[in-house]
Short mmCIF file of C-alpha atoms in Angstrom, two decimals:
data_model
loop_
_atom_site.label_atom_id
_atom_site.label_comp_id
_atom_site.label_asym_id
_atom_site.label_seq_id
_atom_site.Cartn_x
_atom_site.Cartn_y
_atom_site.Cartn_z
CA MET Z 1152 116.51 -33.73 91.83
CA ASN Z 1153 112.94 -32.86 93.29
CA ARG Z 1154 113.79 -32.14 97.41
CA ARG Z 1155 115.95 -29.16 94.56
CA ARG Z 1156 113.35 -28.37 92.79
CA ILE Z 1157 110.64 -28.28 95.58
CA LEU Z 1158 113.42 -25.21 97.27
CA ILE Z 1159 113.05 -23.67 94.46
CA VAL Z 1160 109.67 -23.63 93.75
CA LEU Z 1161 108.92 -22.51 96.81
CA ALA Z 1162 111.53 -19.95 96.70
CA VAL Z 1163 110.01 -18.59 93.35
CA LEU Z 1164 106.44 -18.35 95.26
CA LEU Z 1165 107.25 -16.56 98.66
CA LEU Z 1166 109.23 -14.45 96.35
CA ALA Z 1167 106.32 -13.87 93.93
CA GLY Z 1168 103.76 -13.99 97.88
CA ASN Z 1169 106.91 -11.12 99.39
CA VAL Z 1170 105.80 -8.60 96.17
CA PHE Z 1171 102.27 -9.35 96.11
CA TYR Z 1172 101.89 -8.21 99.96
CA TYR Z 1173 103.99 -5.18 99.51
CA VAL Z 1174 101.72 -4.19 96.28
CA TRP Z 1175 98.96 -4.78 97.38
CA LYS Z 1176 99.33 -2.79 101.44
CA GLY Z 1177 100.18 0.49 99.04
CA TRP Z 1178 97.78 -0.41 96.51
CA GLY Z 1179 96.43 3.37 96.24
CA LEU Z 1180 99.17 4.89 98.40
CA ILE Z 1181 100.37 8.17 97.88
CA THR Z 1182 104.20 10.17 97.86
CA ILE Z 1183 105.25 13.81 96.11
CA HIS Z 1184 107.42 15.24 96.67
CA ALA Z 1185 107.41 18.90 95.62
CA GLN Z 1186 109.13 22.92 94.71
CA ASP Z 1187 106.29 25.01 92.88
CA ARG Z 1188 105.57 22.58 90.72
CA PRO Z 1189 102.35 23.10 89.01
CA LEU Z 1190 98.66 21.78 89.94
CA SER Z 1191 98.50 19.62 87.26
CA GLU Z 1192 101.44 18.03 87.11
CA ILE Z 1193 100.22 17.13 91.49
CA ALA Z 1194 97.24 16.07 90.62
CA ARG Z 1195 98.24 13.78 87.66
CA SER Z 1196 99.98 11.72 89.99
CA ILE Z 1197 97.74 11.74 92.87
CA GLU Z 1198 95.30 10.83 89.97
CA ARG Z 1199 97.37 8.19 89.11
CA GLN Z 1200 98.69 6.35 92.75
CA GLY Z 1201 96.67 6.58 94.25
CA HIS Z 1202 93.29 5.77 91.22
CA VAL Z 1203 90.94 7.48 91.41
CA THR Z 1204 89.09 11.03 89.31
CA LEU Z 1205 90.36 14.20 90.20
CA LYS Z 1206 89.04 17.34 89.00
CA TYR Z 1207 90.07 20.63 90.45
CA ASP Z 1208 89.02 24.78 89.67
CA LEU Z 1209 92.44 26.36 91.16
CA ASP Z 1210 94.43 27.67 87.72
CA PRO Z 1211 96.37 24.22 86.30
CA ALA Z 1212 99.45 26.63 86.58
CA THR Z 1213 99.15 27.08 89.99
CA LYS Z 1214 102.65 26.23 91.94
CA VAL Z 1215 102.65 23.22 94.40
CA SER Z 1216 104.98 22.33 97.17
CA MET Z 1217 104.02 19.47 99.18
CA ASN Z 1218 105.43 16.39 101.21
CA VAL Z 1219 103.29 12.81 101.45
CA VAL Z 1220 105.11 9.65 102.75
CA ARG Z 1221 102.91 6.78 101.63
CA VAL Z 1222 99.39 8.72 103.01
CA PRO Z 1223 96.12 7.15 101.99
CA VAL Z 1224 94.31 9.78 99.40
CA SER Z 1225 91.76 11.90 102.25
CA GLU Z 1226 95.49 12.81 103.72
CA ALA Z 1227 97.27 13.46 100.30
CA LEU Z 1228 94.28 16.32 99.23
CA GLU Z 1229 94.14 17.64 102.65
CA THR Z 1230 97.42 18.26 102.10
CA LEU Z 1231 97.56 19.34 98.35
CA SER Z 1232 94.42 21.17 99.65
CA THR Z 1233 95.95 22.60 103.32
CA VAL Z 1234 98.22 24.10 100.50
CA THR Z 1235 97.24 25.76 97.55
CA GLU Z 1236 94.13 27.80 100.34
CA SER Z 1237 91.07 25.86 99.07
CA ARG Z 1238 88.81 22.71 100.27
CA TRP Z 1239 88.15 19.04 98.59
CA ARG Z 1240 84.58 16.98 98.39
CA LEU Z 1241 83.99 13.51 97.40
CA THR Z 1242 81.72 14.28 94.03
CA TYR Z 1243 79.23 11.95 93.50
CA VAL Z 1244 78.14 13.25 90.22
CA PHE Z 1245 74.71 12.04 88.67
CA GLY Z 1246 72.96 12.47 84.98
CA SER Z 1247 70.24 11.26 83.42
CA ASP Z 1248 72.98 9.70 80.76
CA ALA Z 1249 77.50 9.55 80.28
CA ALA Z 1250 77.51 13.09 78.35
CA ALA Z 1251 75.07 14.34 80.95
CA VAL Z 1252 77.76 13.44 83.47
CA ARG Z 1253 80.61 14.57 82.07
CA GLY Z 1254 79.22 18.59 81.05
CA GLU Z 1255 78.66 18.29 84.69
CA ILE Z 1256 81.92 17.17 85.87
CA ALA Z 1257 83.67 19.76 83.46
CA THR Z 1258 80.95 23.05 84.75
CA LEU Z 1259 82.61 21.97 88.22
CA SER Z 1260 86.05 21.85 86.91
CA SER Z 1261 85.64 25.41 85.21
CA ASP Z 1262 84.38 28.71 88.24
CA GLN Z 1263 80.75 28.77 86.53
CA ARG Z 1264 77.81 29.16 88.25
CA ASP Z 1265 76.49 27.16 87.12
CA GLU Z 1266 71.81 27.43 88.69
CA SER Z 1267 70.83 24.48 86.27
CA LEU Z 1268 72.66 22.64 88.43
CA THR Z 1269 71.94 20.95 92.10
CA SER Z 1270 74.16 20.68 94.76
CA LEU Z 1271 73.62 19.43 97.80
CA TYR Z 1272 75.89 18.52 100.64
CA VAL Z 1273 76.34 18.86 104.43
CA PRO Z 1274 79.56 20.11 106.41
CA LEU Z 1275 79.63 18.26 109.14
CA PRO Z 1276 81.39 20.27 112.99
CA PRO Z 1277 84.21 17.72 114.58
CA ILE Z 1278 82.33 14.77 116.65
CA GLY Z 1279 84.46 14.41 119.86
CA ALA Z 1280 87.70 13.97 120.71
CA ASP Z 1281 89.64 14.60 117.70
CA SER Z 1282 91.57 10.85 115.94
CA ASP Z 1283 94.99 11.38 115.61
CA GLY Z 1284 94.97 8.85 112.83
CA PRO Z 1285 94.96 9.58 108.71
CA LEU Z 1286 91.70 11.10 107.55
CA PRO Z 1287 88.99 8.25 106.78
CA ASP Z 1288 88.37 7.18 103.29
CA PRO Z 1289 85.03 9.34 102.18
CA ARG Z 1290 84.03 6.68 99.81
CA ARG Z 1291 83.99 4.08 102.69
CA ASP Z 1292 81.45 5.78 105.27
CA THR Z 1293 77.81 3.69 105.80
CA TRP Z 1294 75.15 4.71 103.23
CA ALA Z 1295 71.86 3.97 106.25
CA VAL Z 1296 69.96 4.17 103.05
CA LYS Z 1297 66.55 4.71 104.93
CA VAL Z 1298 63.15 5.57 101.67
CA PRO Z 1299 61.69 8.74 101.56
CA ASP Z 1300 57.77 9.63 101.75
CA GLU Z 1301 58.96 10.47 97.57
CA HIS Z 1302 60.39 8.11 95.62
CA LYS Z 1303 62.82 10.19 93.91
CA LEU Z 1304 66.56 9.81 93.19
CA GLN Z 1305 66.60 13.40 94.36
CA ALA Z 1306 64.89 13.08 97.39
CA TYR Z 1307 67.36 9.84 98.61
CA LEU Z 1308 70.78 12.12 97.58
CA GLU Z 1309 68.65 14.09 99.87
CA GLY Z 1310 68.73 11.72 102.81
CA ALA Z 1311 71.93 10.83 101.43
CA ALA Z 1312 73.89 14.13 101.95
CA LYS Z 1313 72.63 13.94 104.68
CA GLY Z 1314 74.71 10.67 105.81
CA VAL Z 1315 77.57 11.42 104.22
CA SER Z 1316 80.60 12.86 103.83
CA ALA Z 1317 79.82 13.95 100.38
CA GLU Z 1318 78.32 15.93 97.86
CA PHE Z 1319 75.66 14.48 95.19
CA VAL Z 1320 75.42 17.08 92.11
CA VAL Z 1321 72.27 16.17 89.09
CA PRO Z 1322 70.01 18.54 87.33
CA ALA Z 1323 67.88 20.06 89.34
CA SER Z 1324 65.18 19.71 86.49
CA TRP Z 1325 65.91 15.77 86.56
CA ASN Z 1326 64.99 13.56 89.56
CA PRO Z 1327 63.26 10.40 87.70
CA ASP Z 1328 61.56 8.59 90.06
CA VAL Z 1329 63.05 4.78 92.42
CA ASN Z 1330 61.59 2.31 92.02
CA SER Z 1331 63.39 -0.08 93.85
CA ALA Z 1332 65.50 1.73 97.15
CA PRO Z 1333 69.83 0.31 97.15
CA SER Z 1334 70.73 -1.65 100.16
CA SER Z 1335 72.85 -0.10 102.59
CA GLY Z 1336 76.68 0.10 102.16
CA GLN Z 1337 79.39 1.99 101.54
CA ILE Z 1338 78.75 5.48 99.11
CA ARG Z 1339 81.03 4.49 96.89
CA LYS Z 1340 79.13 0.67 96.38
CA VAL Z 1341 75.48 2.46 96.70
CA ALA Z 1342 76.03 5.72 94.64
CA PRO Z 1343 76.19 3.05 90.97
CA LYS Z 1344 72.90 1.86 92.24
CA LEU Z 1345 70.60 4.60 92.88
CA ALA Z 1346 71.75 5.64 90.19
CA SER Z 1347 70.99 2.30 87.97
CA ALA Z 1348 67.83 2.01 89.74
CA ALA Z 1349 66.80 6.33 88.18
CA LYS Z 1350 68.23 4.31 84.61
CA GLY Z 1351 70.74 7.33 84.42
CA LYS Z 1352 74.83 7.72 85.09
CA VAL Z 1353 76.85 7.87 88.25
CA GLU Z 1354 81.10 9.60 88.88
CA GLU Z 1355 83.04 9.45 91.04
CA ILE Z 1356 85.61 12.50 91.49
CA PHE Z 1357 87.42 13.79 93.96
CA LEU Z 1358 86.92 17.63 93.66
CA LEU Z 1359 89.42 20.38 94.88
CA ALA Z 1360 87.24 23.80 94.73
CA LYS Z 1361 88.51 27.77 95.73
CA ASN Z 1362 87.87 28.53 99.16
CA GLN Z 1363 84.18 30.79 98.94
CA ARG Z 1364 85.17 32.94 101.50
CA PRO Z 1365 88.77 34.59 102.54
CA ARG Z 1366 90.08 32.62 105.62
CA GLY Z 1367 90.77 35.78 108.99
CA ASP Z 1368 93.87 36.61 109.61
CA ASP Z 1369 94.60 33.08 111.80
CA GLY Z 1370 94.51 31.02 108.83
CA GLU Z 1371 91.30 29.37 110.37
CA ARG Z 1372 88.59 28.18 107.65
CA PRO Z 1373 85.83 30.17 106.97
CA ASP Z 1374 82.75 27.92 108.25
CA PRO Z 1375 81.82 25.07 106.52
CA GLY Z 1376 77.54 26.04 107.07
CA ASP Z 1377 76.22 28.03 104.90
CA GLY Z 1378 73.85 24.97 103.23
CA GLY Z 1379 75.57 23.42 100.75
CA GLY Z 1380 74.58 24.66 97.74
CA GLY Z 1381 78.16 26.18 96.89
CA ARG Z 1382 77.67 27.01 93.50
CA PHE Z 1383 74.74 25.61 92.27
CA GLY Z 1384 70.73 26.48 92.60
CA GLY Z 1385 69.39 24.11 96.07
CA GLY Z 1386 70.85 22.63 98.34
CA LEU Z 1387 70.62 21.87 102.17
CA ASN Z 1388 69.16 24.14 105.02
CA ARG Z 1389 71.15 24.65 107.53
CA GLY Z 1390 68.06 22.06 110.16
CA ALA Z 1391 69.83 19.57 107.94
CA ILE Z 1392 72.87 19.52 109.80
CA GLY Z 1393 71.68 17.76 112.70
CA ASP Z 1394 70.70 15.13 110.26
CA ARG Z 1395 74.41 14.69 109.56
CA MET Z 1396 75.57 14.95 113.04
CA GLN Z 1397 73.15 12.70 114.72
CA ALA Z 1398 73.74 10.17 111.56
CA GLU Z 1399 77.55 10.09 112.32
CA ILE Z 1400 77.34 9.36 116.34
CA ASP Z 1401 75.03 6.54 115.26
CA LYS Z 1402 78.09 4.89 113.25
CA LEU Z 1403 80.01 5.27 115.91
CA PRO Z 1404 81.57 2.59 118.12
CA PRO Z 1405 79.21 1.81 122.05
CA GLU Z 1406 81.87 3.50 124.02
CA LYS Z 1407 81.80 6.15 122.14
CA ARG Z 1408 78.55 6.96 121.12
CA ALA Z 1409 77.25 8.59 124.08
CA ALA Z 1410 79.72 10.66 124.88
CA ALA Z 1411 79.31 12.19 121.76
CA GLN Z 1412 75.50 12.60 121.66
CA ALA Z 1413 75.55 14.10 125.07
CA GLU Z 1414 78.36 16.72 123.61
CA GLN Z 1415 75.60 16.90 120.54
CA ASP Z 1416 72.32 17.55 123.11
CA GLU Z 1417 74.59 20.16 125.52
CA ARG Z 1418 75.27 21.63 121.31
CA LYS Z 1419 71.80 21.96 120.43
CA SER Z 1420 70.54 23.23 123.86
CA PHE Z 1421 73.31 25.59 123.57
CA PHE Z 1422 72.63 27.18 119.98
CA THR Z 1423 68.61 27.10 120.39
CA ALA Z 1424 68.86 29.00 123.11
CA LEU Z 1425 71.05 31.40 121.36
CA ARG Z 1426 68.07 32.73 119.32
CA ASP Z 1427 66.13 34.03 121.99
CA LEU Z 1428 69.08 35.83 123.59
CA PRO Z 1429 69.58 39.84 122.27
CA GLN Z 1430 72.47 40.54 119.93
CA GLU Z 1431 74.95 41.35 122.39
CA GLU Z 1432 74.48 39.05 124.91
CA ARG Z 1433 74.78 36.15 122.02
CA ARG Z 1434 77.50 37.64 121.06
CA ALA Z 1435 78.78 37.32 124.87
CA LYS Z 1436 77.71 33.98 125.08
CA MET Z 1437 79.19 32.55 121.88
CA GLU Z 1438 82.24 34.29 123.44
CA GLU Z 1439 81.93 31.87 126.20
CA PHE Z 1440 81.23 28.62 124.61
CA PHE Z 1441 84.35 29.77 122.17
CA GLU Z 1442 86.58 30.57 125.03
CA LYS Z 1443 85.47 26.70 127.18
CA THR Z 1444 88.95 24.70 127.63
CA GLU Z 1445 87.35 21.75 125.66
CA VAL Z 1446 86.42 23.89 122.60
CA GLN Z 1447 89.72 26.22 122.69
CA ASP Z 1448 91.52 23.01 122.72
CA ARG Z 1449 89.88 21.45 120.06
CA MET Z 1450 90.59 24.32 118.40
CA GLU Z 1451 94.80 24.02 118.48
CA LYS Z 1452 94.40 21.04 117.51
CA MET Z 1453 93.42 21.77 113.79
CA GLN Z 1454 95.35 24.91 114.35
CA ALA Z 1455 98.06 22.30 115.09
CA ASP Z 1456 97.61 19.59 111.52
CA ARG Z 1457 96.65 22.68 109.69
CA ASP Z 1458 100.36 23.42 110.08
CA ALA Z 1459 102.44 20.20 109.83
CA ARG Z 1460 100.78 20.59 106.26
CA ARG Z 1461 102.03 24.05 105.32
CA THR Z 1462 104.87 24.51 104.02
CA PRO Z 1463 107.03 27.38 105.83
CA GLU Z 1464 106.80 29.82 103.95
CA GLN Z 1465 102.71 30.11 104.37
CA ARG Z 1466 103.59 28.87 108.18
CA MET Z 1467 105.62 31.96 108.52
CA ALA Z 1468 103.16 35.05 106.21
CA ARG Z 1469 100.50 33.60 108.49
CA ALA Z 1470 103.09 34.70 111.92
CA GLN Z 1471 103.48 37.94 110.57
CA LYS Z 1472 99.74 38.06 109.64
CA TYR Z 1473 99.15 37.21 113.45
CA ARG Z 1474 102.31 39.71 115.47
CA GLU Z 1475 99.90 42.06 112.47
CA ARG Z 1476 96.81 42.13 113.94
CA LYS Z 1477 97.74 41.97 117.35
CA GLN Z 1478 99.82 44.75 117.38
CA GLN Z 1479 96.71 46.70 114.65
CA ILE Z 1480 93.79 45.47 118.72
CA MET Z 1481 97.08 45.88 120.66
CA ALA Z 1482 97.00 50.01 119.29
CA GLY Z 1483 93.19 50.44 118.85
CA GLY Z 1484 92.39 49.82 115.15
CA GLY Z 1485 91.38 46.17 115.93
CA GLN Z 1486 87.56 44.86 115.42
CA GLY Z 1487 85.59 43.18 118.82
CA GLY Z 1488 85.91 39.45 118.70
CA GLY Z 1489 88.88 39.27 115.38
CA GLY Z 1490 90.96 37.56 117.67
CA LYS Z 1491 89.34 34.07 116.45
CA GLY Z 1492 89.07 35.13 112.19
CA ARG Z 1493 85.20 34.68 113.13
#
């Protein structure tokens, strides 16, 4: 009798363990099979399955068709941004209190321009060989905190924007002292500590927003290196991109770091040399740069990744635009260099 009870208990524990493991393994993964469903419905599904907050400034009635199976939040958002011709970012919204933060988030979701808000964000060009795995979760990006000369919140946020894949929104007029620097760590953990040290509040959201500039005829995304100010005042200048690149290189494992550093140094030297060239010579050098095999391979892989996320209708429309653009060029009606869509 005792042996039978023991076997039953063990069977129950084994079953419970399997259920727990299945739930744990799939925690935060997202599955969506949607055909012409409203964006609002898709957003709620991502929030529920991914345990995140998703805001957007697109029309909630926008029709969405997408199919993803047990993918991380980053992959689901990349697919959603592709099919809706938008872009997504992890965003930390700072304010003096919870009400101020809610007001800022409402502004972010309304597509309104508000010069009283500062957005700090540094886009990151590709580094080294592109990974074939899922997109990394930006919430787990590590911020190596460096104490700025000015012990103010916005000075810390400038450092954070140069160090991690996230956007930081804060009222331009609110810049309290930070008397105790938070320790380095994943940004999802460090951001709340920084807000607390500034005696304020912060909320973590994922923001899906309209592209500021349309895609080119070849479907390429616009160059995001506009300084990061976005729809708000402030922002960071292009010089911050170098710091952002270096921060990412420093995070790479030793076996990949040397190659990435060499690539970054070569790219930096190339663009530095362009500054003093006449416009025509500069254009020729740029075309030569983009014709390099390694650059073409990287661009083709990025395009293939985007195509894989597009709907069949989008792929057909893109192909049609490409054919029309090619015919224009052959007929002498195209602009020089237009084939690259830049």
